Short mmCIF file of C-alpha atoms in Angstrom, two decimals:
data_model
loop_
_atom_site.label_atom_id
_atom_site.label_comp_id
_atom_site.label_asym_id
_atom_site.label_seq_id
_atom_site.Cartn_x
_atom_site.Cartn_y
_atom_site.Cartn_z
CA UNK L 1 -44.60 49.68 -199.14
CA UNK L 2 -46.80 46.67 -199.62
CA UNK L 3 -50.36 46.57 -198.32
CA UNK L 4 -53.90 45.48 -198.99
CA UNK L 5 -57.12 46.83 -197.58
CA UNK L 6 -60.43 45.05 -197.13
CA UNK L 7 -63.54 45.76 -195.07
CA UNK L 8 -63.29 43.97 -191.74
CA UNK L 9 -66.85 42.67 -191.64
CA UNK L 10 -69.79 42.20 -193.99
CA UNK L 11 -73.24 40.88 -193.14
CA UNK L 12 -75.87 39.65 -195.60
CA UNK L 13 -78.88 37.35 -195.71
CA UNK L 14 -79.27 34.01 -197.42
CA UNK L 15 -79.90 34.28 -201.13
CA UNK L 16 -78.45 37.76 -201.37
CA UNK L 17 -75.42 39.01 -203.32
CA UNK L 18 -72.43 40.48 -201.53
CA UNK L 19 -69.32 42.20 -202.84
CA UNK L 20 -66.06 42.29 -200.91
CA UNK L 21 -63.65 44.95 -202.08
CA UNK L 22 -59.88 44.89 -201.97
CA UNK L 23 -57.43 47.66 -202.74
CA UNK L 24 -53.72 47.11 -202.86
CA UNK L 25 -50.49 49.02 -202.93
CA UNK L 26 -47.34 47.32 -204.08
CA UNK L 27 -44.37 47.82 -206.31
CA UNK L 28 -44.58 44.29 -207.67
CA UNK L 29 -47.82 42.72 -208.77
CA UNK L 30 -48.56 39.64 -210.85
CA UNK L 31 -52.18 39.00 -209.94
CA UNK L 32 -54.85 39.01 -207.24
CA UNK L 33 -56.22 35.91 -205.57
CA UNK L 34 -59.10 35.24 -203.22
CA UNK L 35 -59.19 32.65 -200.46
CA UNK L 36 -61.90 31.45 -198.11
CA UNK L 37 -61.16 30.36 -194.56
CA UNK L 38 -63.62 28.87 -192.12
CA UNK L 39 -62.89 29.16 -188.41
CA UNK L 40 -60.21 26.69 -187.39
CA UNK L 41 -59.58 25.62 -190.96
CA UNK L 42 -57.04 26.28 -193.65
CA UNK L 43 -57.54 28.79 -196.45
CA UNK L 44 -58.89 27.41 -199.70
CA UNK L 45 -58.43 28.97 -203.11
CA UNK L 46 -61.45 30.62 -204.70
CA UNK L 47 -60.33 32.69 -207.65
CA UNK L 48 -57.43 34.42 -209.38
CA UNK L 49 -57.19 37.43 -211.67
CA UNK L 50 -54.00 37.85 -213.61
CA UNK L 51 -55.57 40.22 -216.11
CA UNK L 52 -58.14 42.99 -215.82
CA UNK L 53 -61.73 41.92 -215.95
CA UNK L 54 -64.14 39.45 -214.47
CA UNK L 55 -63.50 35.79 -213.69
CA UNK L 56 -66.54 33.66 -212.95
CA UNK L 57 -66.50 30.37 -211.07
CA UNK L 58 -69.94 29.17 -210.17
CA UNK L 59 -71.50 31.40 -207.52
CA UNK L 60 -68.23 33.27 -207.04
CA UNK L 61 -66.82 35.90 -209.37
CA UNK L 62 -63.75 38.08 -209.01
CA UNK L 63 -62.82 41.32 -210.71
CA UNK L 64 -59.54 43.15 -211.16
CA UNK L 65 -58.65 46.63 -212.33
CA UNK L 66 -54.89 47.09 -212.40
CA UNK L 67 -55.14 50.78 -213.24
CA UNK L 68 -57.18 51.33 -210.06
CA UNK L 69 -55.23 48.81 -207.93
CA UNK L 70 -58.61 47.40 -207.03
CA UNK L 71 -60.43 44.14 -207.07
CA UNK L 72 -63.51 42.54 -205.64
CA UNK L 73 -65.03 39.19 -204.88
CA UNK L 74 -68.71 38.77 -205.68
CA UNK L 75 -70.68 36.05 -203.97
CA UNK L 76 -74.12 35.27 -205.34
CA UNK L 77 -77.00 33.23 -203.94
CA UNK L 78 -75.47 33.34 -200.50
CA UNK L 79 -75.73 30.24 -198.35
CA UNK L 80 -75.18 29.80 -194.64
CA UNK L 81 -72.03 27.80 -195.36
CA UNK L 82 -70.51 30.89 -196.99
CA UNK L 83 -70.06 32.41 -193.53
CA UNK L 84 -66.27 32.58 -193.29
CA UNK L 85 -63.34 34.93 -193.63
CA UNK L 86 -62.31 35.99 -197.11
CA UNK L 87 -58.80 37.14 -197.95
CA UNK L 88 -57.47 38.84 -201.01
CA UNK L 89 -53.82 38.23 -201.73
CA UNK L 90 -51.45 39.47 -204.38
CA UNK L 91 -48.76 37.54 -206.12
CA UNK L 92 -45.59 39.41 -205.27
CA UNK L 93 -43.29 39.23 -208.29
CA UNK L 94 -44.16 35.55 -208.54
CA UNK L 95 -42.08 34.99 -205.41
CA UNK L 96 -44.67 34.80 -202.67
CA UNK L 97 -48.19 35.85 -201.75
CA UNK L 98 -49.09 38.74 -199.46
CA UNK L 99 -52.49 38.49 -197.79
CA UNK L 100 -54.94 41.21 -196.91
CA UNK L 101 -56.40 41.63 -193.41
CA UNK L 102 -59.47 39.54 -194.26
CA UNK L 103 -63.21 40.20 -194.35
CA UNK L 104 -65.46 38.27 -192.04
CA UNK L 105 -68.72 37.46 -193.80
CA UNK L 106 -71.76 36.57 -191.74
CA UNK L 107 -74.73 35.13 -193.61
CA UNK L 108 -78.00 35.42 -191.74
CA UNK L 109 -81.07 33.24 -192.28
CA UNK P 1 -56.26 19.09 -206.92
CA UNK P 2 -52.91 19.23 -205.22
CA UNK P 3 -52.78 18.10 -201.60
CA UNK P 4 -50.58 19.48 -198.86
CA UNK P 5 -50.36 17.51 -195.64
CA UNK P 6 -49.29 19.18 -192.39
CA UNK P 7 -48.54 17.51 -189.07
CA UNK P 8 -49.16 17.71 -186.21
CA UNK P 9 -52.49 19.52 -186.18
CA UNK P 10 -52.15 20.53 -182.56
CA UNK P 11 -49.22 20.74 -180.17
CA UNK P 12 -49.10 21.68 -176.51
CA UNK P 13 -45.63 22.05 -175.09
CA UNK P 14 -43.76 23.52 -172.16
CA UNK P 15 -41.85 26.74 -172.44
CA UNK P 16 -38.28 26.18 -173.56
CA UNK P 17 -38.90 23.08 -175.65
CA UNK P 18 -38.61 22.83 -179.43
CA UNK P 19 -41.42 21.83 -181.73
CA UNK P 20 -41.12 20.52 -185.29
CA UNK P 21 -43.92 20.92 -187.82
CA UNK P 22 -43.88 18.97 -191.07
CA UNK P 23 -45.38 19.99 -194.37
CA UNK P 24 -45.59 17.55 -197.27
CA UNK P 25 -46.82 17.92 -200.82
CA UNK P 26 -48.48 14.58 -201.51
CA UNK P 27 -49.12 14.53 -205.24
CA UNK P 28 -46.83 17.17 -206.66
CA UNK P 29 -43.32 18.47 -206.26
CA UNK P 30 -42.97 21.78 -204.49
CA UNK P 31 -39.68 23.56 -205.07
CA UNK P 32 -41.02 26.36 -202.93
CA UNK P 33 -43.13 26.23 -199.82
CA UNK P 34 -44.37 29.10 -197.69
CA UNK P 35 -44.82 29.27 -193.94
CA UNK P 36 -47.47 31.56 -192.50
CA UNK P 37 -48.45 32.47 -188.98
CA UNK P 38 -51.95 33.49 -188.01
CA UNK P 39 -53.29 34.90 -184.76
CA UNK P 40 -57.01 34.57 -183.94
CA UNK P 41 -59.21 36.59 -186.30
CA UNK P 42 -56.20 38.08 -188.03
CA UNK P 43 -54.56 37.71 -191.40
CA UNK P 44 -51.93 35.26 -192.55
CA UNK P 45 -48.49 36.72 -192.01
CA UNK P 46 -45.77 35.33 -194.24
CA UNK P 47 -42.86 34.15 -192.11
CA UNK P 48 -40.55 32.67 -194.67
CA UNK P 49 -40.22 31.14 -198.09
CA UNK P 50 -38.70 27.69 -198.06
CA UNK P 51 -36.65 26.70 -201.08
CA UNK P 52 -35.66 23.11 -201.79
CA UNK P 53 -31.94 22.62 -201.42
CA UNK P 54 -31.15 26.14 -200.29
CA UNK P 55 -31.60 28.47 -197.36
CA UNK P 56 -35.00 29.82 -196.54
CA UNK P 57 -35.82 33.46 -197.15
CA UNK P 58 -37.19 35.05 -194.00
CA UNK P 59 -39.48 38.06 -193.85
CA UNK P 60 -38.39 41.12 -191.97
CA UNK P 61 -38.82 40.72 -188.24
CA UNK P 62 -38.85 36.91 -188.23
CA UNK P 63 -35.98 35.41 -186.25
CA UNK P 64 -34.31 32.80 -188.41
CA UNK P 65 -32.54 31.24 -185.43
CA UNK P 66 -35.82 30.76 -183.66
CA UNK P 67 -37.84 29.50 -186.59
CA UNK P 68 -35.64 26.97 -188.35
CA UNK P 69 -36.79 25.92 -191.79
CA UNK P 70 -35.47 22.94 -193.68
CA UNK P 71 -36.58 21.98 -197.19
CA UNK P 72 -34.60 18.82 -197.75
CA UNK P 73 -36.65 17.38 -200.60
CA UNK P 74 -39.15 18.43 -203.24
CA UNK P 75 -42.01 17.17 -201.10
CA UNK P 76 -41.06 18.05 -197.52
CA UNK P 77 -40.44 21.24 -195.61
CA UNK P 78 -40.16 21.46 -191.83
CA UNK P 79 -40.50 24.37 -189.44
CA UNK P 80 -38.89 24.00 -186.03
CA UNK P 81 -39.83 26.48 -183.33
CA UNK P 82 -36.81 26.45 -181.04
CA UNK P 83 -37.01 27.23 -177.34
CA UNK P 84 -40.69 28.01 -177.63
CA UNK P 85 -42.25 30.61 -175.37
CA UNK P 86 -45.90 31.51 -174.72
CA UNK P 87 -45.72 34.38 -177.21
CA UNK P 88 -44.97 31.82 -179.93
CA UNK P 89 -48.41 30.30 -179.43
CA UNK P 90 -50.18 30.68 -182.74
CA UNK P 91 -51.65 28.90 -185.77
CA UNK P 92 -48.89 27.96 -188.22
CA UNK P 93 -49.84 27.08 -191.79
CA UNK P 94 -47.69 25.89 -194.65
CA UNK P 95 -48.54 26.22 -198.29
CA UNK P 96 -47.10 25.37 -201.65
CA UNK P 97 -47.56 26.43 -205.20
CA UNK P 98 -47.93 23.67 -207.75
CA UNK P 99 -45.32 24.55 -210.34
CA UNK P 100 -47.55 23.50 -213.18
CA UNK P 101 -50.43 25.30 -214.82
CA UNK P 102 -51.99 26.05 -211.44
CA UNK P 103 -49.02 28.21 -210.58
CA UNK P 104 -51.20 31.08 -209.42
CA UNK P 105 -52.88 28.95 -206.78
CA UNK P 106 -51.63 28.22 -203.28
CA UNK P 107 -52.48 24.92 -201.64
CA UNK P 108 -52.52 24.99 -197.87
CA UNK P 109 -51.87 22.42 -195.22
CA UNK P 110 -54.46 22.02 -192.48
CA UNK P 111 -52.41 24.08 -190.04
CA UNK P 112 -50.81 23.48 -186.65
CA UNK P 113 -52.17 25.08 -183.53
CA UNK P 114 -49.22 25.58 -181.18
CA UNK P 115 -49.87 26.27 -177.52
CA UNK P 116 -46.85 26.97 -175.32
CA UNK P 117 -47.47 26.76 -171.59
#
């Protein structure tokens, strides 16, 4: 079947670094994406890994290991505004995107 | 970046009525749009893939006669919730993939909060 797993909640303090892991199981996989969603808002794109390795975009980085069916999102220099839900999603044969259950990040002062 | 506009943002309706939600790609052509449903503090569940000029592809368990999808042009897809009932109350979000070099990225509308009384 198709599925993704993420931790349900993560808590960290301002200025810290946090890593949100994502494991997936699927028969069709083109790449892994990460999205941020604030309460009441729409998801916004953060990062995409089509190949193994690390992608860096400002304070956010994402990593993919296809052989391990595993990826993570790394958030550095955490800010209060980073408090949100974070979803990993895989590109399913290029046809659609399947989203993980989401990780709720709380950043404390 | 690409912009997806979704209207209305909030709808309150009586049970048994139909509600239409519009999703427009404003600065790009979207041959494919996706409709998701999200319950509070849960994930985005793909309902259907809307294809311009052809029938939508529905995910397993989604009633195609209840959730009518029309993708009449390269910039507009509509979702109509027919004979809505309280259990249909949810956050509905459309998204599209820019067919260009940002193909791996989904752009989302702002969502529609549907409340059925």
